[in-house]
Amino acid sequence: METERIEISDWGDCFLKVLGILGAHRKDGITEKMLATVLAGVEAPNQTDIIYLEDYPFKPDRKDQQDPVLNELEQKMLNSDVWVLAAPTYWGGLAGKMKDFFDCMRERLVRIDHLGGTHPDRFKDKHYLNITDCYTGAFENWVTGVTDQSFRTIDKVMSAAGVIKLHELVLTNTYGMSELPESKKQTCLEWGKRLNSVRKRDDSTVKRYIELFFMIAFMAFVTMGIQFGFHLVPRQGFWISYLSFVLIFYVLLGSILHFFTVVKHRRR
Ligand SMILES: Cc1cc2nc3c(=O)[nH]c(=O)nc-3n(C[C@H](O)[C@H](O)[C@H](O)COP(=O)(O)O)c2cc1C
């Protein structure tokens, strides 16, 4: 453990460590294949490591004693920059092993205040990519959201820990599947390659929403200015119409963009 920590601090800024975590019943299943393909896209000098949770008999910490297996897993997570979290959807939710892992890690993933509230702590600003799969077909999954709950659970935990989401990958129609379809293999590989250019701190979501606000304010001003100039709208109350339009349009557009880019994105 100590050796690894020295290595990271010596080389910490030169390369990324990408840690794959697999929470599935099968070590050689299709979920593992997606994870392995993503990791295969990571190029030297960046490094990869993989944790198959079934190999780690962790238990919740006790008041008087920390679980040594959790200590080991926590250290691996601290020593890495990007986590690829892969778990199938079981019974419409996140596979139990991954969920149990998050449950046991709760007090390590976040700082808990005196009221029991959670706050990002030592894992803040790391990055993650999540993977899930299901027997359900692509269209049915898109409509009914079979895998939504799995993603939502991971996102909830990561957001509490302040870990930044990069992307999510889903594979449908997995019944009887032993090899990844070529297109999915390429997508996984491409995302693995993209991990090579992750910068250690780059959450620009707030910046993007601020930019969106000013873009809408500018475009609405030009549009309404033209309407006003050509007498296409009543001449009274320009500013109140303008301000209410910008605010309402911004909230609606922001919500729909968030829904399609974050919630529904690629759940097919
Ligand atoms: C216990 C269990 C429960 C599952 N529940 C669902 C489910 O509710 N909906 C679904 O579409 N697929 C379900 N599946 C299929 C898995 O999501 C997954 O796609 C499949 O196990 C392939 O992953 P693997 O090869 O990595 O094991 C389930 C599989 C198992 C073993």
PDB file of C-alpha atoms and ligand atoms in Angstrom:
ATOM      1  CA  MET A   1       0.000   0.000   0.000  1.00  0.00           C
ATOM      2  CA  GLU A   2       2.715   2.454   1.054  1.00  0.00           C
ATOM      3  CA  THR A   3       4.762   1.805  -2.100  1.00  0.00           C
ATOM      4  CA  GLU A   4       1.805   2.682  -4.255  1.00  0.00           C
ATOM      5  CA  ARG A   5       1.187   5.928  -2.417  1.00  0.00           C
ATOM      6  CA  ILE A   6       4.806   7.036  -2.927  1.00  0.00           C
ATOM      7  CA  GLU A   7       4.543   6.223  -6.625  1.00  0.00           C
ATOM      8  CA  ILE A   8       1.390   8.317  -6.985  1.00  0.00           C
ATOM      9  CA  SER A   9       2.819  11.351  -5.259  1.00  0.00           C
ATOM     10  CA  ASP A  10       5.971  11.183  -7.389  1.00  0.00           C
ATOM     11  CA  TRP A  11       4.090  10.881 -10.652  1.00  0.00           C
ATOM     12  CA  GLY A  12       0.722  12.284  -9.602  1.00  0.00           C
ATOM     13  CA  ASP A  13       0.584  15.090 -12.165  1.00  0.00           C
ATOM     14  CA  CYS A  14       2.087  13.138 -15.068  1.00  0.00           C
ATOM     15  CA  PHE A  15      -0.479  10.437 -15.659  1.00  0.00           C
ATOM     16  CA  LEU A  16      -3.956   9.337 -14.788  1.00  0.00           C
ATOM     17  CA  LYS A  17      -4.945   6.252 -12.900  1.00  0.00           C
ATOM     18  CA  VAL A  18      -8.190   4.738 -14.100  1.00  0.00           C
ATOM     19  CA  LEU A  19      -9.839   2.304 -11.729  1.00  0.00           C
ATOM     20  CA  GLY A  20     -12.522  -0.104 -12.967  1.00  0.00           C
ATOM     21  CA  ILE A  21     -14.931  -1.421 -10.340  1.00  0.00           C
ATOM     22  CA  LEU A  22     -17.122  -4.373 -11.294  1.00  0.00           C
ATOM     23  CA  GLY A  23     -20.145  -5.215  -9.172  1.00  0.00           C
ATOM     24  CA  ALA A  24     -21.686  -8.164 -11.036  1.00  0.00           C
ATOM     25  CA  HIS A  25     -22.361 -11.823 -10.275  1.00  0.00           C
ATOM     26  CA  ARG A  26     -20.211 -12.922 -13.193  1.00  0.00           C
ATOM     27  CA  LYS A  27     -16.565 -12.051 -13.518  1.00  0.00           C
ATOM     28  CA  ASP A  28     -16.594 -13.029 -17.192  1.00  0.00           C
ATOM     29  CA  GLY A  29     -19.997 -11.667 -18.185  1.00  0.00           C
ATOM     30  CA  ILE A  30     -20.967  -8.985 -20.647  1.00  0.00           C
ATOM     31  CA  THR A  31     -20.709  -6.235 -18.018  1.00  0.00           C
ATOM     32  CA  GLU A  32     -17.077  -7.161 -17.461  1.00  0.00           C
ATOM     33  CA  LYS A  33     -16.520  -7.106 -21.231  1.00  0.00           C
ATOM     34  CA  MET A  34     -17.801  -3.540 -21.441  1.00  0.00           C
ATOM     35  CA  LEU A  35     -15.594  -2.522 -18.545  1.00  0.00           C
ATOM     36  CA  ALA A  36     -12.524  -4.274 -19.980  1.00  0.00           C
ATOM     37  CA  THR A  37     -13.112  -2.639 -23.386  1.00  0.00           C
ATOM     38  CA  VAL A  38     -13.311   0.833 -21.844  1.00  0.00           C
ATOM     39  CA  LEU A  39     -10.109   0.170 -19.910  1.00  0.00           C
ATOM     40  CA  ALA A  40      -8.443  -1.128 -23.083  1.00  0.00           C
ATOM     41  CA  GLY A  41      -8.802   2.378 -24.542  1.00  0.00           C
ATOM     42  CA  VAL A  42      -6.623   3.856 -21.792  1.00  0.00           C
ATOM     43  CA  GLU A  43      -3.122   4.384 -23.122  1.00  0.00           C
ATOM     44  CA  ALA A  44       0.306   4.557 -21.464  1.00  0.00           C
ATOM     45  CA  PRO A  45       1.576   6.324 -19.448  1.00  0.00           C
ATOM     46  CA  ASN A  46      -1.922   6.323 -17.963  1.00  0.00           C
ATOM     47  CA  GLN A  47      -2.587   3.241 -15.876  1.00  0.00           C
ATOM     48  CA  THR A  48      -5.550   0.984 -15.205  1.00  0.00           C
ATOM     49  CA  ASP A  49      -6.496  -1.264 -12.364  1.00  0.00           C
ATOM     50  CA  ILE A  50      -9.613  -3.346 -11.793  1.00  0.00           C
ATOM     51  CA  ILE A  51     -11.520  -4.397  -8.717  1.00  0.00           C
ATOM     52  CA  TYR A  52     -13.944  -7.302  -8.949  1.00  0.00           C
ATOM     53  CA  LEU A  53     -16.050  -6.707  -5.847  1.00  0.00           C
ATOM     54  CA  GLU A  54     -16.971 -10.392  -5.448  1.00  0.00           C
ATOM     55  CA  ASP A  55     -13.274 -11.006  -4.646  1.00  0.00           C
ATOM     56  CA  TYR A  56     -13.392  -8.562  -1.725  1.00  0.00           C
ATOM     57  CA  PRO A  57     -15.305  -9.835   1.322  1.00  0.00           C
ATOM     58  CA  PHE A  58     -15.951  -6.386   2.785  1.00  0.00           C
ATOM     59  CA  LYS A  59     -18.189  -5.759   5.779  1.00  0.00           C
ATOM     60  CA  PRO A  60     -19.599  -2.528   7.205  1.00  0.00           C
ATOM     61  CA  ASP A  61     -17.208  -0.743   9.579  1.00  0.00           C
ATOM     62  CA  ARG A  62     -17.901  -1.288  13.251  1.00  0.00           C
ATOM     63  CA  LYS A  63     -17.778   1.530  15.785  1.00  0.00           C
ATOM     64  CA  ASP A  64     -14.605   0.159  17.339  1.00  0.00           C
ATOM     65  CA  GLN A  65     -12.974  -1.271  14.223  1.00  0.00           C
ATOM     66  CA  GLN A  66     -12.651  -0.311  10.595  1.00  0.00           C
ATOM     67  CA  ASP A  67     -13.046  -3.087   8.070  1.00  0.00           C
ATOM     68  CA  PRO A  68      -9.565  -3.855   6.609  1.00  0.00           C
ATOM     69  CA  VAL A  69     -11.007  -4.827   3.209  1.00  0.00           C
ATOM     70  CA  LEU A  70     -12.796  -1.500   2.954  1.00  0.00           C
ATOM     71  CA  ASN A  71      -9.519   0.204   3.932  1.00  0.00           C
ATOM     72  CA  GLU A  72      -7.829  -1.485   0.986  1.00  0.00           C
ATOM     73  CA  LEU A  73     -10.606  -0.558  -1.455  1.00  0.00           C
ATOM     74  CA  GLU A  74     -10.730   3.003  -0.162  1.00  0.00           C
ATOM     75  CA  GLN A  75      -6.991   3.379  -0.720  1.00  0.00           C
ATOM     76  CA  LYS A  76      -7.301   2.180  -4.312  1.00  0.00           C
ATOM     77  CA  MET A  77     -10.076   4.714  -4.873  1.00  0.00           C
ATOM     78  CA  LEU A  78      -8.083   7.530  -3.334  1.00  0.00           C
ATOM     79  CA  ASN A  79      -5.092   6.643  -5.480  1.00  0.00           C
ATOM     80  CA  SER A  80      -7.016   6.831  -8.735  1.00  0.00           C
ATOM     81  CA  ASP A  81      -8.330   9.793 -10.721  1.00  0.00           C
ATOM     82  CA  VAL A  82     -11.117   8.218 -12.774  1.00  0.00           C
ATOM     83  CA  TRP A  83     -13.488   5.433 -11.746  1.00  0.00           C
ATOM     84  CA  VAL A  84     -15.312   3.272 -14.258  1.00  0.00           C
ATOM     85  CA  LEU A  85     -18.239   1.847 -12.301  1.00  0.00           C
ATOM     86  CA  ALA A  86     -19.784  -1.204 -13.969  1.00  0.00           C
ATOM     87  CA  ALA A  87     -22.783  -3.094 -12.615  1.00  0.00           C
ATOM     88  CA  PRO A  88     -25.718  -4.812 -14.315  1.00  0.00           C
ATOM     89  CA  THR A  89     -29.327  -3.892 -13.649  1.00  0.00           C
ATOM     90  CA  TYR A  90     -30.866  -6.558 -11.426  1.00  0.00           C
ATOM     91  CA  TRP A  91     -34.604  -6.467 -10.729  1.00  0.00           C
ATOM     92  CA  GLY A  92     -34.860  -2.973 -12.108  1.00  0.00           C
ATOM     93  CA  GLY A  93     -32.144  -1.517  -9.866  1.00  0.00           C
ATOM     94  CA  LEU A  94     -28.413  -1.401  -9.293  1.00  0.00           C
ATOM     95  CA  ALA A  95     -26.838  -4.869  -8.762  1.00  0.00           C
ATOM     96  CA  GLY A  96     -26.694  -5.660  -5.046  1.00  0.00           C
ATOM     97  CA  LYS A  97     -22.925  -6.019  -4.741  1.00  0.00           C
ATOM     98  CA  MET A  98     -22.293  -2.517  -6.041  1.00  0.00           C
ATOM     99  CA  LYS A  99     -25.084  -1.105  -3.900  1.00  0.00           C
ATOM    100  CA  ASP A 100     -23.736  -2.872  -0.812  1.00  0.00           C
ATOM    101  CA  PHE A 101     -20.289  -1.504  -1.589  1.00  0.00           C
ATOM    102  CA  PHE A 102     -21.629   2.049  -1.722  1.00  0.00           C
ATOM    103  CA  ASP A 103     -23.584   1.438   1.480  1.00  0.00           C
ATOM    104  CA  CYS A 104     -20.507   0.175   3.316  1.00  0.00           C
ATOM    105  CA  MET A 105     -18.345   2.995   1.916  1.00  0.00           C
ATOM    106  CA  ARG A 106     -20.842   5.741   2.811  1.00  0.00           C
ATOM    107  CA  GLU A 107     -18.971   7.204   5.756  1.00  0.00           C
ATOM    108  CA  ARG A 108     -15.744   7.197   3.753  1.00  0.00           C
ATOM    109  CA  LEU A 109     -17.174   8.634   0.552  1.00  0.00           C
ATOM    110  CA  VAL A 110     -18.650  11.701   2.226  1.00  0.00           C
ATOM    111  CA  ARG A 111     -18.134  13.872   5.272  1.00  0.00           C
ATOM    112  CA  ILE A 112     -21.106  13.653   7.623  1.00  0.00           C
ATOM    113  CA  ASP A 113     -22.046  16.721   9.632  1.00  0.00           C
ATOM    114  CA  HIS A 114     -23.566  16.851  13.118  1.00  0.00           C
ATOM    115  CA  LEU A 115     -27.093  16.616  11.663  1.00  0.00           C
ATOM    116  CA  GLY A 116     -26.282  13.611   9.502  1.00  0.00           C
ATOM    117  CA  GLY A 117     -26.047  15.678   6.288  1.00  0.00           C
ATOM    118  CA  THR A 118     -23.507  14.552   3.717  1.00  0.00           C
ATOM    119  CA  HIS A 119     -20.802  16.694   2.104  1.00  0.00           C
ATOM    120  CA  PRO A 120     -18.153  15.969  -0.540  1.00  0.00           C
ATOM    121  CA  ASP A 121     -14.840  15.181   1.050  1.00  0.00           C
ATOM    122  CA  ARG A 122     -11.627  13.507  -0.081  1.00  0.00           C
ATOM    123  CA  PHE A 123     -12.997  12.167  -3.375  1.00  0.00           C
ATOM    124  CA  LYS A 124     -14.252  15.556  -4.548  1.00  0.00           C
ATOM    125  CA  ASP A 125     -13.413  16.352  -8.179  1.00  0.00           C
ATOM    126  CA  LYS A 126     -12.434  12.861  -9.171  1.00  0.00           C
ATOM    127  CA  HIS A 127     -14.287  11.625 -12.256  1.00  0.00           C
ATOM    128  CA  TYR A 128     -16.483   8.651 -13.038  1.00  0.00           C
ATOM    129  CA  LEU A 129     -18.087   6.895 -15.953  1.00  0.00           C
ATOM    130  CA  ASN A 130     -20.864   4.406 -15.270  1.00  0.00           C
ATOM    131  CA  ILE A 131     -21.891   1.273 -17.111  1.00  0.00           C
ATOM    132  CA  THR A 132     -24.951  -0.893 -16.825  1.00  0.00           C
ATOM    133  CA  ASP A 133     -26.806  -3.448 -18.939  1.00  0.00           C
ATOM    134  CA  CYS A 134     -30.084  -5.344 -19.067  1.00  0.00           C
ATOM    135  CA  TYR A 135     -31.960  -8.077 -20.920  1.00  0.00           C
ATOM    136  CA  THR A 136     -34.590  -5.549 -21.950  1.00  0.00           C
ATOM    137  CA  GLY A 137     -34.472  -4.291 -25.529  1.00  0.00           C
ATOM    138  CA  ALA A 138     -33.255  -0.836 -26.564  1.00  0.00           C
ATOM    139  CA  PHE A 139     -36.631   0.691 -27.377  1.00  0.00           C
ATOM    140  CA  GLU A 140     -38.356  -0.675 -24.276  1.00  0.00           C
ATOM    141  CA  ASN A 141     -35.513   0.572 -22.123  1.00  0.00           C
ATOM    142  CA  TRP A 142     -35.673   4.009 -23.697  1.00  0.00           C
ATOM    143  CA  VAL A 143     -39.425   4.208 -23.089  1.00  0.00           C
ATOM    144  CA  THR A 144     -39.724   2.543 -19.686  1.00  0.00           C
ATOM    145  CA  GLY A 145     -36.265   3.355 -18.287  1.00  0.00           C
ATOM    146  CA  VAL A 146     -35.385  -0.111 -16.952  1.00  0.00           C
ATOM    147  CA  THR A 147     -31.775   0.958 -16.376  1.00  0.00           C
ATOM    148  CA  ASP A 148     -32.626   4.440 -15.095  1.00  0.00           C
ATOM    149  CA  GLN A 149     -32.678   3.396 -11.459  1.00  0.00           C
ATOM    150  CA  SER A 150     -29.196   1.844 -11.673  1.00  0.00           C
ATOM    151  CA  PHE A 151     -27.750   5.044 -13.104  1.00  0.00           C
ATOM    152  CA  ARG A 152     -29.691   7.161 -10.655  1.00  0.00           C
ATOM    153  CA  THR A 153     -28.317   5.262  -7.659  1.00  0.00           C
ATOM    154  CA  ILE A 154     -24.726   5.606  -8.842  1.00  0.00           C
ATOM    155  CA  ASP A 155     -25.263   9.272  -9.716  1.00  0.00           C
ATOM    156  CA  LYS A 156     -26.756   9.977  -6.306  1.00  0.00           C
ATOM    157  CA  VAL A 157     -23.797   8.481  -4.450  1.00  0.00           C
ATOM    158  CA  MET A 158     -21.229  10.142  -6.713  1.00  0.00           C
ATOM    159  CA  SER A 159     -22.902  13.501  -6.527  1.00  0.00           C
ATOM    160  CA  ALA A 160     -22.921  13.316  -2.706  1.00  0.00           C
ATOM    161  CA  ALA A 161     -19.196  12.539  -2.844  1.00  0.00           C
ATOM    162  CA  GLY A 162     -18.536  15.416  -5.286  1.00  0.00           C
ATOM    163  CA  VAL A 163     -17.309  13.075  -8.029  1.00  0.00           C
ATOM    164  CA  ILE A 164     -17.775  14.462 -11.548  1.00  0.00           C
ATOM    165  CA  LYS A 165     -19.719  12.439 -14.104  1.00  0.00           C
ATOM    166  CA  LEU A 166     -18.121  11.956 -17.505  1.00  0.00           C
ATOM    167  CA  HIS A 167     -20.601   9.703 -19.254  1.00  0.00           C
ATOM    168  CA  GLU A 168     -22.775   6.627 -18.973  1.00  0.00           C
ATOM    169  CA  LEU A 169     -22.825   3.556 -21.194  1.00  0.00           C
ATOM    170  CA  VAL A 170     -25.675   1.108 -21.452  1.00  0.00           C
ATOM    171  CA  LEU A 171     -26.029  -2.204 -23.219  1.00  0.00           C
ATOM    172  CA  THR A 172     -29.486  -3.643 -23.844  1.00  0.00           C
ATOM    173  CA  ASN A 173     -30.697  -6.997 -25.183  1.00  0.00           C
ATOM    174  CA  THR A 174     -28.039  -8.895 -23.231  1.00  0.00           C
ATOM    175  CA  TYR A 175     -29.977 -12.163 -22.904  1.00  0.00           C
ATOM    176  CA  GLY A 176     -27.737 -14.945 -24.243  1.00  0.00           C
ATOM    177  CA  MET A 177     -25.106 -12.431 -25.350  1.00  0.00           C
ATOM    178  CA  SER A 178     -21.503 -13.575 -24.943  1.00  0.00           C
ATOM    179  CA  GLU A 179     -19.684 -10.980 -27.078  1.00  0.00           C
ATOM    180  CA  LEU A 180     -20.188  -7.241 -27.343  1.00  0.00           C
ATOM    181  CA  PRO A 181     -21.861  -6.052 -30.541  1.00  0.00           C
ATOM    182  CA  GLU A 182     -19.233  -4.341 -32.721  1.00  0.00           C
ATOM    183  CA  SER A 183     -20.819  -0.889 -32.438  1.00  0.00           C
ATOM    184  CA  LYS A 184     -20.896  -1.089 -28.642  1.00  0.00           C
ATOM    185  CA  LYS A 185     -17.318  -2.326 -28.564  1.00  0.00           C
ATOM    186  CA  GLN A 186     -16.276   0.744 -30.551  1.00  0.00           C
ATOM    187  CA  THR A 187     -18.253   3.064 -28.276  1.00  0.00           C
ATOM    188  CA  CYS A 188     -16.625   1.572 -25.178  1.00  0.00           C
ATOM    189  CA  LEU A 189     -13.183   1.829 -26.741  1.00  0.00           C
ATOM    190  CA  GLU A 190     -13.797   5.400 -27.810  1.00  0.00           C
ATOM    191  CA  TRP A 191     -14.832   6.342 -24.282  1.00  0.00           C
ATOM    192  CA  GLY A 192     -11.771   4.607 -22.899  1.00  0.00           C
ATOM    193  CA  LYS A 193      -9.658   6.716 -25.234  1.00  0.00           C
ATOM    194  CA  ARG A 194     -11.445   9.855 -24.135  1.00  0.00           C
ATOM    195  CA  LEU A 195     -10.486   9.095 -20.551  1.00  0.00           C
ATOM    196  CA  ASN A 196      -6.873   9.752 -21.536  1.00  0.00           C
ATOM    197  CA  SER A 197      -7.619  13.433 -21.851  1.00  0.00           C
ATOM    198  CA  VAL A 198      -9.531  13.877 -18.609  1.00  0.00           C
ATOM    199  CA  ARG A 199      -8.096  16.744 -16.679  1.00  0.00           C
ATOM    200  CA  LYS A 200      -8.020  16.356 -12.952  1.00  0.00           C
ATOM    201  CA  ARG A 201     -10.366  19.262 -12.228  1.00  0.00           C
ATOM    202  CA  ASP A 202     -12.703  20.427 -14.953  1.00  0.00           C
ATOM    203  CA  ASP A 203     -16.309  20.645 -13.873  1.00  0.00           C
ATOM    204  CA  SER A 204     -17.640  23.350 -16.156  1.00  0.00           C
ATOM    205  CA  THR A 205     -21.349  22.587 -15.803  1.00  0.00           C
ATOM    206  CA  VAL A 206     -22.158  25.793 -13.905  1.00  0.00           C
ATOM    207  CA  LYS A 207     -20.140  27.831 -16.419  1.00  0.00           C
ATOM    208  CA  ARG A 208     -22.106  26.256 -19.287  1.00  0.00           C
ATOM    209  CA  TYR A 209     -25.456  27.110 -17.710  1.00  0.00           C
ATOM    210  CA  ILE A 210     -24.330  30.710 -17.158  1.00  0.00           C
ATOM    211  CA  GLU A 211     -23.256  30.907 -20.808  1.00  0.00           C
ATOM    212  CA  LEU A 212     -26.632  29.488 -21.834  1.00  0.00           C
ATOM    213  CA  PHE A 213     -28.393  32.224 -19.873  1.00  0.00           C
ATOM    214  CA  PHE A 214     -26.479  34.997 -21.631  1.00  0.00           C
ATOM    215  CA  MET A 215     -26.977  33.367 -25.048  1.00  0.00           C
ATOM    216  CA  ILE A 216     -30.732  33.265 -24.471  1.00  0.00           C
ATOM    217  CA  ALA A 217     -30.763  36.826 -23.130  1.00  0.00           C
ATOM    218  CA  PHE A 218     -28.886  38.041 -26.240  1.00  0.00           C
ATOM    219  CA  MET A 219     -30.946  36.099 -28.777  1.00  0.00           C
ATOM    220  CA  ALA A 220     -34.231  37.093 -27.122  1.00  0.00           C
ATOM    221  CA  PHE A 221     -33.142  40.726 -27.158  1.00  0.00           C
ATOM    222  CA  VAL A 222     -32.331  40.596 -30.870  1.00  0.00           C
ATOM    223  CA  THR A 223     -35.549  38.698 -31.704  1.00  0.00           C
ATOM    224  CA  MET A 224     -37.794  40.951 -29.649  1.00  0.00           C
ATOM    225  CA  GLY A 225     -35.928  44.035 -30.871  1.00  0.00           C
ATOM    226  CA  ILE A 226     -36.775  43.030 -34.448  1.00  0.00           C
ATOM    227  CA  GLN A 227     -40.426  42.348 -33.496  1.00  0.00           C
ATOM    228  CA  PHE A 228     -40.541  45.696 -31.710  1.00  0.00           C
ATOM    229  CA  GLY A 229     -38.843  47.551 -34.582  1.00  0.00           C
ATOM    230  CA  PHE A 230     -41.238  46.153 -37.178  1.00  0.00           C
ATOM    231  CA  HIS A 231     -44.296  46.755 -34.978  1.00  0.00           C
ATOM    232  CA  LEU A 232     -45.023  43.047 -34.739  1.00  0.00           C
ATOM    233  CA  VAL A 233     -45.741  43.256 -30.978  1.00  0.00           C
ATOM    234  CA  PRO A 234     -47.497  45.901 -28.846  1.00  0.00           C
ATOM    235  CA  ARG A 235     -45.103  48.792 -28.101  1.00  0.00           C
ATOM    236  CA  GLN A 236     -45.821  48.944 -24.348  1.00  0.00           C
ATOM    237  CA  GLY A 237     -44.174  46.826 -21.712  1.00  0.00           C
ATOM    238  CA  PHE A 238     -41.115  45.799 -23.721  1.00  0.00           C
ATOM    239  CA  TRP A 239     -38.802  45.251 -20.749  1.00  0.00           C
ATOM    240  CA  ILE A 240     -41.227  43.252 -18.631  1.00  0.00           C
ATOM    241  CA  SER A 241     -42.051  41.046 -21.645  1.00  0.00           C
ATOM    242  CA  TYR A 242     -38.372  40.681 -22.403  1.00  0.00           C
ATOM    243  CA  LEU A 243     -37.344  39.764 -18.853  1.00  0.00           C
ATOM    244  CA  SER A 244     -40.204  37.310 -18.308  1.00  0.00           C
ATOM    245  CA  PHE A 245     -39.521  35.704 -21.702  1.00  0.00           C
ATOM    246  CA  VAL A 246     -35.802  35.249 -20.949  1.00  0.00           C
ATOM    247  CA  LEU A 247     -36.423  33.757 -17.515  1.00  0.00           C
ATOM    248  CA  ILE A 248     -39.234  31.390 -18.524  1.00  0.00           C
ATOM    249  CA  PHE A 249     -37.442  30.296 -21.693  1.00  0.00           C
ATOM    250  CA  TYR A 250     -34.177  29.750 -19.802  1.00  0.00           C
ATOM    251  CA  VAL A 251     -35.794  27.586 -17.113  1.00  0.00           C
ATOM    252  CA  LEU A 252     -37.704  25.489 -19.671  1.00  0.00           C
ATOM    253  CA  LEU A 253     -34.753  25.070 -22.031  1.00  0.00           C
ATOM    254  CA  GLY A 254     -32.365  24.345 -19.142  1.00  0.00           C
ATOM    255  CA  SER A 255     -34.732  21.653 -17.828  1.00  0.00           C
ATOM    256  CA  ILE A 256     -35.224  19.974 -21.192  1.00  0.00           C
ATOM    257  CA  LEU A 257     -31.489  20.056 -21.944  1.00  0.00           C
ATOM    258  CA  HIS A 258     -30.728  18.566 -18.552  1.00  0.00           C
ATOM    259  CA  PHE A 259     -33.319  15.832 -19.109  1.00  0.00           C
ATOM    260  CA  PHE A 260     -32.058  14.798 -22.525  1.00  0.00           C
ATOM    261  CA  THR A 261     -28.330  15.286 -22.034  1.00  0.00           C
ATOM    262  CA  VAL A 262     -27.999  13.956 -18.507  1.00  0.00           C
ATOM    263  CA  VAL A 263     -30.991  11.762 -17.692  1.00  0.00           C
ATOM    264  CA  LYS A 264     -31.992  10.148 -20.981  1.00  0.00           C
ATOM    265  CA  HIS A 265     -28.692  10.362 -22.777  1.00  0.00           C
ATOM    266  CA  ARG A 266     -27.764   7.075 -24.431  1.00  0.00           C
ATOM    267  CA  ARG A 267     -30.186   4.957 -22.412  1.00  0.00           C
ATOM    268  CA  ARG A 268     -30.995   2.954 -25.489  1.00  0.00           C
TER     269      ARG A 268
HETATM  270  C1  LIG B   1     -30.422 -11.537 -10.646  1.00  0.00           C
HETATM  271  C2  LIG B   1     -30.624 -10.888 -11.982  1.00  0.00           C
HETATM  272  C3  LIG B   1     -31.616  -9.955 -12.132  1.00  0.00           C
HETATM  273  C4  LIG B   1     -31.817  -9.323 -13.358  1.00  0.00           C
HETATM  274  N1  LIG B   1     -32.812  -8.399 -13.473  1.00  0.00           N
HETATM  275  C5  LIG B   1     -33.046  -7.821 -14.675  1.00  0.00           C
HETATM  276  C6  LIG B   1     -34.111  -6.903 -14.837  1.00  0.00           C
HETATM  277  O1  LIG B   1     -34.865  -6.586 -13.919  1.00  0.00           O
HETATM  278  N2  LIG B   1     -34.294  -6.351 -16.077  1.00  0.00           N
HETATM  279  C7  LIG B   1     -33.499  -6.674 -17.138  1.00  0.00           C
HETATM  280  O2  LIG B   1     -33.717  -6.173 -18.231  1.00  0.00           O
HETATM  281  N3  LIG B   1     -32.433  -7.501 -16.993  1.00  0.00           N
HETATM  282  C8  LIG B   1     -32.199  -8.092 -15.801  1.00  0.00           C
HETATM  283  N4  LIG B   1     -31.140  -8.952 -15.648  1.00  0.00           N
HETATM  284  C9  LIG B   1     -30.107  -9.047 -16.712  1.00  0.00           C
HETATM  285  C10 LIG B   1     -28.849  -8.250 -16.296  1.00  0.00           C
HETATM  286  O3  LIG B   1     -29.143  -6.897 -16.211  1.00  0.00           O
HETATM  287  C11 LIG B   1     -27.610  -8.353 -17.233  1.00  0.00           C
HETATM  288  O4  LIG B   1     -27.835  -7.725 -18.435  1.00  0.00           O
HETATM  289  C12 LIG B   1     -27.158  -9.741 -17.470  1.00  0.00           C
HETATM  290  O5  LIG B   1     -27.026 -10.425 -16.268  1.00  0.00           O
HETATM  291  C13 LIG B   1     -25.840  -9.757 -18.232  1.00  0.00           C
HETATM  292  O6  LIG B   1     -24.770  -9.333 -17.445  1.00  0.00           O
HETATM  293  P1  LIG B   1     -23.518 -10.260 -17.137  1.00  0.00           P
HETATM  294  O7  LIG B   1     -23.230 -11.025 -18.394  1.00  0.00           O
HETATM  295  O8  LIG B   1     -22.447  -9.298 -16.774  1.00  0.00           O
HETATM  296  O9  LIG B   1     -23.936 -11.147 -15.997  1.00  0.00           O
HETATM  297  C14 LIG B   1     -30.965  -9.626 -14.449  1.00  0.00           C
HETATM  298  C15 LIG B   1     -29.965 -10.605 -14.288  1.00  0.00           C
HETATM  299  C16 LIG B   1     -29.792 -11.226 -13.077  1.00  0.00           C
HETATM  300  C17 LIG B   1     -28.707 -12.242 -12.916  1.00  0.00           C
END
